[in-house]
PDB file of C-alpha atoms and ligand atoms in Angstrom:
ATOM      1  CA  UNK A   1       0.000   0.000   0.000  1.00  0.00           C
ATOM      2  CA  UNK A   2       2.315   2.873  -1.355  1.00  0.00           C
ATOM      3  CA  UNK A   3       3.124   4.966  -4.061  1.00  0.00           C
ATOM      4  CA  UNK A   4       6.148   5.121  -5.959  1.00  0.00           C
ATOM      5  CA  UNK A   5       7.750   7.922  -7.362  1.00  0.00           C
ATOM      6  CA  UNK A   6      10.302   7.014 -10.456  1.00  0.00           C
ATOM      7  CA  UNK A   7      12.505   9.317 -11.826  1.00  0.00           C
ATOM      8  CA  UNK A   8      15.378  10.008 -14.149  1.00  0.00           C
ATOM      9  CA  UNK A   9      17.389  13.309 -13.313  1.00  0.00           C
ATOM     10  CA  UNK A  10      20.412  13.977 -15.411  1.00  0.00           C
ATOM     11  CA  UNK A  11      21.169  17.844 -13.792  1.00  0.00           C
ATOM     12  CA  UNK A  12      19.121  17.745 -10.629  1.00  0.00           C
ATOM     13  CA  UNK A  13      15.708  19.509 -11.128  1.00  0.00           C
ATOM     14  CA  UNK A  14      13.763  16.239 -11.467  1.00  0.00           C
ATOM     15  CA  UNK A  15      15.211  15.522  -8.306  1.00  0.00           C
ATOM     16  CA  UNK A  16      14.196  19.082  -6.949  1.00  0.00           C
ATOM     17  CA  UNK A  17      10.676  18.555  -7.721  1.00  0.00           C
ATOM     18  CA  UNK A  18      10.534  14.691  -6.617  1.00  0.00           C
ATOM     19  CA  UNK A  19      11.085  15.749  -3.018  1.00  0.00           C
ATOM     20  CA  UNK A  20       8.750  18.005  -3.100  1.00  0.00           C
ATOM     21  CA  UNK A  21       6.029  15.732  -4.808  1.00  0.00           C
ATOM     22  CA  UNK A  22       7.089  13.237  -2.299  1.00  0.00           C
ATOM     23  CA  UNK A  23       6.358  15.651   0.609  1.00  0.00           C
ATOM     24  CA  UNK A  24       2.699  16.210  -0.802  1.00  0.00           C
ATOM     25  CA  UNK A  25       1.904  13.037  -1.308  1.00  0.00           C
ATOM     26  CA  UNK A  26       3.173  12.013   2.319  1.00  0.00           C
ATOM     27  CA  UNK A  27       0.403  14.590   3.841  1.00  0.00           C
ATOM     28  CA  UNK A  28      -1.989  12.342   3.112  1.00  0.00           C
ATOM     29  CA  UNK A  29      -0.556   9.807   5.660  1.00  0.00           C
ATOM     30  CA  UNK A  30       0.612   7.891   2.358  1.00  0.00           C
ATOM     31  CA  UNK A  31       3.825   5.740   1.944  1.00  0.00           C
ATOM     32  CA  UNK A  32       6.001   7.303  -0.632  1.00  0.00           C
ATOM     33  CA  UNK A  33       9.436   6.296  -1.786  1.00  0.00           C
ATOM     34  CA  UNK A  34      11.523   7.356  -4.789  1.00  0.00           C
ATOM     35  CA  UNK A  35      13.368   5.075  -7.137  1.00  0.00           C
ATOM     36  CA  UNK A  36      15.288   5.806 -10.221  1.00  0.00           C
ATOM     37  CA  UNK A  37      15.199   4.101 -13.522  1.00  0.00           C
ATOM     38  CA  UNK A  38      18.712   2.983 -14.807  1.00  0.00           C
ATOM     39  CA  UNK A  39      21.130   5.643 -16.521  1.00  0.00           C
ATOM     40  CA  UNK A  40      21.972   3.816 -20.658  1.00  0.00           C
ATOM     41  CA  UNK A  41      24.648   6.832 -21.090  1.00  0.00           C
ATOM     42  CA  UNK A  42      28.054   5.544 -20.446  1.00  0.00           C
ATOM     43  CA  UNK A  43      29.924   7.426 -17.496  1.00  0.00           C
ATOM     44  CA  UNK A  44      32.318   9.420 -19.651  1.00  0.00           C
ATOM     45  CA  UNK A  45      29.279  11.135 -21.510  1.00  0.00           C
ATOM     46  CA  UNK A  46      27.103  11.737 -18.164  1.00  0.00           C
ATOM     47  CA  UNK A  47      30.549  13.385 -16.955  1.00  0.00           C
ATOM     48  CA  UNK A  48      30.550  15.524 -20.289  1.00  0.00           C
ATOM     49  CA  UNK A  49      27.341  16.581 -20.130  1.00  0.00           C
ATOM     50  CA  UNK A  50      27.789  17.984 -16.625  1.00  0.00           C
ATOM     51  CA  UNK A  51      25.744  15.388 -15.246  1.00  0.00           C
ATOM     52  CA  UNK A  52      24.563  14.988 -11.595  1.00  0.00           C
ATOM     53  CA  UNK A  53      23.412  11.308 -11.247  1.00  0.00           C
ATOM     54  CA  UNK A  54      21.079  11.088  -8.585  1.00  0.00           C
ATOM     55  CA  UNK A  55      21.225   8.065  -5.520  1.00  0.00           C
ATOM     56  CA  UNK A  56      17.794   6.751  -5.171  1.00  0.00           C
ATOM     57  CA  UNK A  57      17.604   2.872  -5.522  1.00  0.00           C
ATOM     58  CA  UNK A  58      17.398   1.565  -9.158  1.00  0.00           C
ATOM     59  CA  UNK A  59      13.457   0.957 -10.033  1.00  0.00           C
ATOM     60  CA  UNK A  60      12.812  -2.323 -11.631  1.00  0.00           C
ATOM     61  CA  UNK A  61      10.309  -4.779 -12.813  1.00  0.00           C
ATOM     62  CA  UNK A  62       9.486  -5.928  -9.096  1.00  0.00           C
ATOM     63  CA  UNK A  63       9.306  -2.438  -8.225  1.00  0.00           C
ATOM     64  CA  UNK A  64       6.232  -1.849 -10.407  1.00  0.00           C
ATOM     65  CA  UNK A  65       4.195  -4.991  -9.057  1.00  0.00           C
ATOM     66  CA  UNK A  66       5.143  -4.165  -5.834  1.00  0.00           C
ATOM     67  CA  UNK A  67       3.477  -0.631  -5.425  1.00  0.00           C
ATOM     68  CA  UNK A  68       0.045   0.313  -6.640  1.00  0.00           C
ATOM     69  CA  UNK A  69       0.255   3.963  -7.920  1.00  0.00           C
ATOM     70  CA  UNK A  70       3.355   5.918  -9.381  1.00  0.00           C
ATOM     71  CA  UNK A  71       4.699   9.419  -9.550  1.00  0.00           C
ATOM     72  CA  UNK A  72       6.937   9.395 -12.706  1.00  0.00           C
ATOM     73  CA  UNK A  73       9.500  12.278 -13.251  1.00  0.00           C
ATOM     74  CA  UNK A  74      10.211  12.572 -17.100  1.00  0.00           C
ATOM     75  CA  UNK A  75      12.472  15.409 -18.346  1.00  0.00           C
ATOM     76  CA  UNK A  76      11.769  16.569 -21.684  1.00  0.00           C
ATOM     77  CA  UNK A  77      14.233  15.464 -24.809  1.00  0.00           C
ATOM     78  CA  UNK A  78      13.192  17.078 -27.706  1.00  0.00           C
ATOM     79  CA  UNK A  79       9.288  16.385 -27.230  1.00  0.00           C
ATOM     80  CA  UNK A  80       9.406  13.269 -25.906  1.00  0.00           C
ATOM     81  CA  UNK A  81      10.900  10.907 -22.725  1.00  0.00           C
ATOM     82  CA  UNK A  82      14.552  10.598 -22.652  1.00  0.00           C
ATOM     83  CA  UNK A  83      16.028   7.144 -23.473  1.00  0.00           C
ATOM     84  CA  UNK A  84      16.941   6.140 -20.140  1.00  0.00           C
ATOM     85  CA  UNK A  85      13.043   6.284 -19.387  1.00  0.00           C
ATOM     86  CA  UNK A  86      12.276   4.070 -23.219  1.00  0.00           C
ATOM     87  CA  UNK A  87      14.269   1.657 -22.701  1.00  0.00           C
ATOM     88  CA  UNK A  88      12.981   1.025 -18.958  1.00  0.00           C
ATOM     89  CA  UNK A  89       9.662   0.956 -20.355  1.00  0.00           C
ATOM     90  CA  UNK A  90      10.843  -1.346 -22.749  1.00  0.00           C
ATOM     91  CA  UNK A  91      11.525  -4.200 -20.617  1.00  0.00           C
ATOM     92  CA  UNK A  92       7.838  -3.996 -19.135  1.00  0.00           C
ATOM     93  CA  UNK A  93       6.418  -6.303 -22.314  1.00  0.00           C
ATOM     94  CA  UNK A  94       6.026  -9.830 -19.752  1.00  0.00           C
ATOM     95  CA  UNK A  95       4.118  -7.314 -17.371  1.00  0.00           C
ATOM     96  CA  UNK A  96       2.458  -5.633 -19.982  1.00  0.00           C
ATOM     97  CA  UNK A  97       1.588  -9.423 -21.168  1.00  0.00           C
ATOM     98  CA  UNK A  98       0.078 -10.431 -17.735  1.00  0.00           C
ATOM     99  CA  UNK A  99      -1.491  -7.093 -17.332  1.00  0.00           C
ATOM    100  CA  UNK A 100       0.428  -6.642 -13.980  1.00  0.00           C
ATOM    101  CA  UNK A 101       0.034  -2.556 -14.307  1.00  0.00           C
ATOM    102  CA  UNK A 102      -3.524  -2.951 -15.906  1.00  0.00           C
ATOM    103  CA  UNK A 103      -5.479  -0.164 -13.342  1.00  0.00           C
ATOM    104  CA  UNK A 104      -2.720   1.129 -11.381  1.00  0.00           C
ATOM    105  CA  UNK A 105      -2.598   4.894 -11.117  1.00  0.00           C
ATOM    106  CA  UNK A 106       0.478   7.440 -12.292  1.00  0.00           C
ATOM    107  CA  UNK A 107       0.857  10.775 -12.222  1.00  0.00           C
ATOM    108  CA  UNK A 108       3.731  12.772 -14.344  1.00  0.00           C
ATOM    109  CA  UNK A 109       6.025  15.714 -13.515  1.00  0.00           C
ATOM    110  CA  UNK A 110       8.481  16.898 -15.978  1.00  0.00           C
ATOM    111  CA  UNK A 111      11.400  18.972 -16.889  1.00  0.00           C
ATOM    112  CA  UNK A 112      12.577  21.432 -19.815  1.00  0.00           C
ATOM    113  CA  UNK A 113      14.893  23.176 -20.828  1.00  0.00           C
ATOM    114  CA  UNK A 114      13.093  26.213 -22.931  1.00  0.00           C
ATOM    115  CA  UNK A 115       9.344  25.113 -21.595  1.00  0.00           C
ATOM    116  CA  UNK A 116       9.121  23.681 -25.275  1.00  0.00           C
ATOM    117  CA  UNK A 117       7.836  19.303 -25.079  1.00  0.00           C
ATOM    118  CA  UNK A 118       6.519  20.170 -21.283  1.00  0.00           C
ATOM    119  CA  UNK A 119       3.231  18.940 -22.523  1.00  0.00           C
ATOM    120  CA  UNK A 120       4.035  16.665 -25.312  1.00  0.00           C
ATOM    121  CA  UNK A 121       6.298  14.588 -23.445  1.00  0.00           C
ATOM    122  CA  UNK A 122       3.054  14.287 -21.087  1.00  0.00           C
ATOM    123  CA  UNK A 123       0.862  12.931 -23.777  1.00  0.00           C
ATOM    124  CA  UNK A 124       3.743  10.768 -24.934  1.00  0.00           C
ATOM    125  CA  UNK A 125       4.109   8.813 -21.300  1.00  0.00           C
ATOM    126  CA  UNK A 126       0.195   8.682 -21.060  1.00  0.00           C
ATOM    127  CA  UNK A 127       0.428   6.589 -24.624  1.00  0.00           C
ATOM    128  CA  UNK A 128       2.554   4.095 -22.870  1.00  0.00           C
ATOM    129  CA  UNK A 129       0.383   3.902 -19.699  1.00  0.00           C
ATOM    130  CA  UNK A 130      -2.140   3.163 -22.119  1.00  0.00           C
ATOM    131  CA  UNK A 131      -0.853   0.315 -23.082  1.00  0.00           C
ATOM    132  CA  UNK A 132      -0.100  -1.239 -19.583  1.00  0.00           C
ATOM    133  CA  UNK A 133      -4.114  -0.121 -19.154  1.00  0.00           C
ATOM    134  CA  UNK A 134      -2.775   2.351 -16.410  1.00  0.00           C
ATOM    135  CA  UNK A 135      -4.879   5.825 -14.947  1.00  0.00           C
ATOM    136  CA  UNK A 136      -4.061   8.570 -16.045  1.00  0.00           C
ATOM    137  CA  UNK A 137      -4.372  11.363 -13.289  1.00  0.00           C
ATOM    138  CA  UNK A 138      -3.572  14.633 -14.352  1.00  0.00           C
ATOM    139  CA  UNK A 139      -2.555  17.607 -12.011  1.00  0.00           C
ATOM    140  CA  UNK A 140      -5.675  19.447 -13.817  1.00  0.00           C
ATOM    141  CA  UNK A 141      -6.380  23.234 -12.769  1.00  0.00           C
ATOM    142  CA  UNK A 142      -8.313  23.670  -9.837  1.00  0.00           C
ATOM    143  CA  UNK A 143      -6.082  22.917  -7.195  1.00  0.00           C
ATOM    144  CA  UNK A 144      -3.484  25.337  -8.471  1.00  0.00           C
ATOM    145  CA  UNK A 145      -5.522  27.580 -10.320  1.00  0.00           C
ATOM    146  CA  UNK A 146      -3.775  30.962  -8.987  1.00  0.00           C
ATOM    147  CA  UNK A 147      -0.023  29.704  -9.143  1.00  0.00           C
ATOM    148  CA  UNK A 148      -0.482  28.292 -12.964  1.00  0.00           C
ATOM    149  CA  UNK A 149      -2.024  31.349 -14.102  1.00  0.00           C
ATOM    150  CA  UNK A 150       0.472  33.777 -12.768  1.00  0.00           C
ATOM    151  CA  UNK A 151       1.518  36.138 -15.308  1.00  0.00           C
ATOM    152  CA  UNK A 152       4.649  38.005 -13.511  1.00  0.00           C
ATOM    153  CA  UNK A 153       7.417  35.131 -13.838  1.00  0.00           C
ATOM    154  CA  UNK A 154       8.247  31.999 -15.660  1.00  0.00           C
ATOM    155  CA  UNK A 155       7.633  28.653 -14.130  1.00  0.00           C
ATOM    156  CA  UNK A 156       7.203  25.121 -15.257  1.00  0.00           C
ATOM    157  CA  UNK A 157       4.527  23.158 -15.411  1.00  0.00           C
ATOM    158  CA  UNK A 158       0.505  22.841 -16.586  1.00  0.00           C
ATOM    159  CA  UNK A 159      -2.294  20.825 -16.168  1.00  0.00           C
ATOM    160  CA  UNK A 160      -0.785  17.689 -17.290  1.00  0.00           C
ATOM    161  CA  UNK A 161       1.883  17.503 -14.528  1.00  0.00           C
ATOM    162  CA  UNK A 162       4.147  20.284 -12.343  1.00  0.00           C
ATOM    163  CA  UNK A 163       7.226  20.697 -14.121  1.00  0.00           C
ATOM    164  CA  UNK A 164      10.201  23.243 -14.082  1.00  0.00           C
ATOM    165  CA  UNK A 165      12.665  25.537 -16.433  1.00  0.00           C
ATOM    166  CA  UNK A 166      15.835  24.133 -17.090  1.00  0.00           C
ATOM    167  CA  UNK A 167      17.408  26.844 -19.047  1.00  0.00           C
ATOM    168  CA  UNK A 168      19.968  25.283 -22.003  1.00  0.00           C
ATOM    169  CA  UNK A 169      22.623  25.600 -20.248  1.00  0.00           C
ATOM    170  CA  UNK A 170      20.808  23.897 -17.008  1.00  0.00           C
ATOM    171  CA  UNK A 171      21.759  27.196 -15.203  1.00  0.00           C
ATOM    172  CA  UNK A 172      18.136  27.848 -13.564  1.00  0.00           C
ATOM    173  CA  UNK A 173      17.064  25.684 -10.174  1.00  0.00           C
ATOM    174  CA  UNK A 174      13.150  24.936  -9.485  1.00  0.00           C
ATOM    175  CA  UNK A 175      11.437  28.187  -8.232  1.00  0.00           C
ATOM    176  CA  UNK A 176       9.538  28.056  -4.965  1.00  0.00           C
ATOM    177  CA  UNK A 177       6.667  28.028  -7.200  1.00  0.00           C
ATOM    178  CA  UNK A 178       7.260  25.323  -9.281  1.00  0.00           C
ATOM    179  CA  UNK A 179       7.919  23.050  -6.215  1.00  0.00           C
ATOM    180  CA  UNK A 180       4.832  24.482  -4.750  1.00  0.00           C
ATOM    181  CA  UNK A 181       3.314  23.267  -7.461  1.00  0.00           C
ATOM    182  CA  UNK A 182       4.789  20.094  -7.486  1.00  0.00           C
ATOM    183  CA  UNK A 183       3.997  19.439  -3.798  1.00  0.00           C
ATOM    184  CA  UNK A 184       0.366  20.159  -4.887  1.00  0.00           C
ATOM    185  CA  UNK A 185       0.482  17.683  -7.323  1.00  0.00           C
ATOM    186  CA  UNK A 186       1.705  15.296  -4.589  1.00  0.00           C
ATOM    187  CA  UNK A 187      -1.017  16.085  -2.075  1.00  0.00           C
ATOM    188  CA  UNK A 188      -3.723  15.595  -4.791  1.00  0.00           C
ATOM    189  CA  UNK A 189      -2.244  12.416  -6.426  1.00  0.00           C
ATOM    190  CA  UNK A 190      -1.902  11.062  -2.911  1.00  0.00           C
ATOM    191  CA  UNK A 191      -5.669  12.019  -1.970  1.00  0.00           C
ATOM    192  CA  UNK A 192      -6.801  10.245  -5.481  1.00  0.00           C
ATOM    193  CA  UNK A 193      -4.892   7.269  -4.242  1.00  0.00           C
ATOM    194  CA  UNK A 194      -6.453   7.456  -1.202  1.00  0.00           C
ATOM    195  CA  UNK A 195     -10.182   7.501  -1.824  1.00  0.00           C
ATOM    196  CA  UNK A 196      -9.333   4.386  -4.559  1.00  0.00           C
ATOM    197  CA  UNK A 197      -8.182   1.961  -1.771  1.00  0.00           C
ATOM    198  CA  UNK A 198     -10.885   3.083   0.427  1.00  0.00           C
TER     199      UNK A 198
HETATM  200  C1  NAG B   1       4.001  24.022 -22.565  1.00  0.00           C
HETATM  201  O1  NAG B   1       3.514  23.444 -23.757  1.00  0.00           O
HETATM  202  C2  NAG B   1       2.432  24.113 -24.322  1.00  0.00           C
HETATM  203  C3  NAG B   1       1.926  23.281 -25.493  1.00  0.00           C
HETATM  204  O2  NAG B   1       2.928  23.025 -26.401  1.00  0.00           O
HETATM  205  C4  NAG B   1       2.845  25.498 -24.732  1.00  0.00           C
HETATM  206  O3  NAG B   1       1.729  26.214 -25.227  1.00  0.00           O
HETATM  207  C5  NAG B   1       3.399  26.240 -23.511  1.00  0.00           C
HETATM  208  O4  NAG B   1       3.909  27.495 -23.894  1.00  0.00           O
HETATM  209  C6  NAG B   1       4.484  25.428 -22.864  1.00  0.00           C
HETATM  210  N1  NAG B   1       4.892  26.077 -21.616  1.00  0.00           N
HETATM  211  C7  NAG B   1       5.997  26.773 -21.513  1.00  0.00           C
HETATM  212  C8  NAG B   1       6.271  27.347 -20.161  1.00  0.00           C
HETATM  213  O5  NAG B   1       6.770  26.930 -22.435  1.00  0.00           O
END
């Protein structure tokens, strides 16, 4: 009876905001604990890109029977999940075959570097949940109405999922916002979770 939150976080921010979705979900009373999927760039390439590998525990197969509802963190690569997260979900097909993830529930949070992909990356997840015949539960409006329609600074994020700002160069950290937002996603997904075991 927990929820998972799985995550790939080259530079940090996915990390950033998994704490903080973590944090919401845990007000709920809710288990919560944070794996990673497996890195599928060689060291010397993480190194050259500036990378910051993160240390959660490596998310696997037995990790996806094992907990009913997931948090997935999913920077943006031109549109779309990054590799690292493909080729996890690629080695899902004898789950996908027994329907082990058929009804489970995920939520996803993402990460860009321009704001450009934050919501096609979304849809692109949701077509693989689709597959595994998993809910969808979006972060929707209502709950954070007045921080996603503030006009005075740039933040991450939408209805489909919180999210943050990379910048190109990876120069710009999560706002207090954007995790704000994030921990609201948390709360909610938690609360969803909630009322569906009860
Ligand atoms: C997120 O994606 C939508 C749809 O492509 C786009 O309209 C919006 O500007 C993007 N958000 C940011 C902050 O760039």
């Amino acid at each position: 009876m927990a929820i998972a939150i799985i995550l790939y976080s080259l530079h940090g921010h996915i990390t950033a905001l998994a704490e903080a979705e973590k944090e919401g979900v845990e007000l709920n009373g809710v288990q919560c604990d944070i794996f990673q999927v497996p890195e599928t760039l060689d060291a010397d390439t993480v190194k050259a890109l500036g990378g910051k590998p993160s240390t959660y525990p490596i998310a696997n197969r037995e990790v996806l029977e094992k907990y009913d509802a997931f948090l997935l963190g999913v920077p943006t690569r031109f549109g779309s999940m990054p590799a690292q997260w493909s080729s996890f979900w690629d080695a899902t097909s004898a789950l996908w075959v027994k329907g082990s993830l058929h009804g489970k529930l995920a939520g996803v949070f993402i990460c860009s570097s321009t704001g450009g992909g934050n919501e096609s990356t979304i849809a692109n997840v949701v077509t693989t949940l689709v597959h595994h015949g998993m809910i969808y539960v979006p972060l929707g409006y209502y709950n954070v109405m007045k921080k996603l329609s503030r006009m005075d600074q740039i933040r991450g994020g939408g209805p489909w999922g919180s999210g943050t700002i990379a910048g190109p160069e990876n120069e710009r950290e999560p706002t207090v916002i954007e995790k704000k937002i994030a921990r609201e996603q948390g709360r909610k997904f938690g609360k969803v979770y909630w009322k569906t075991i009860h």
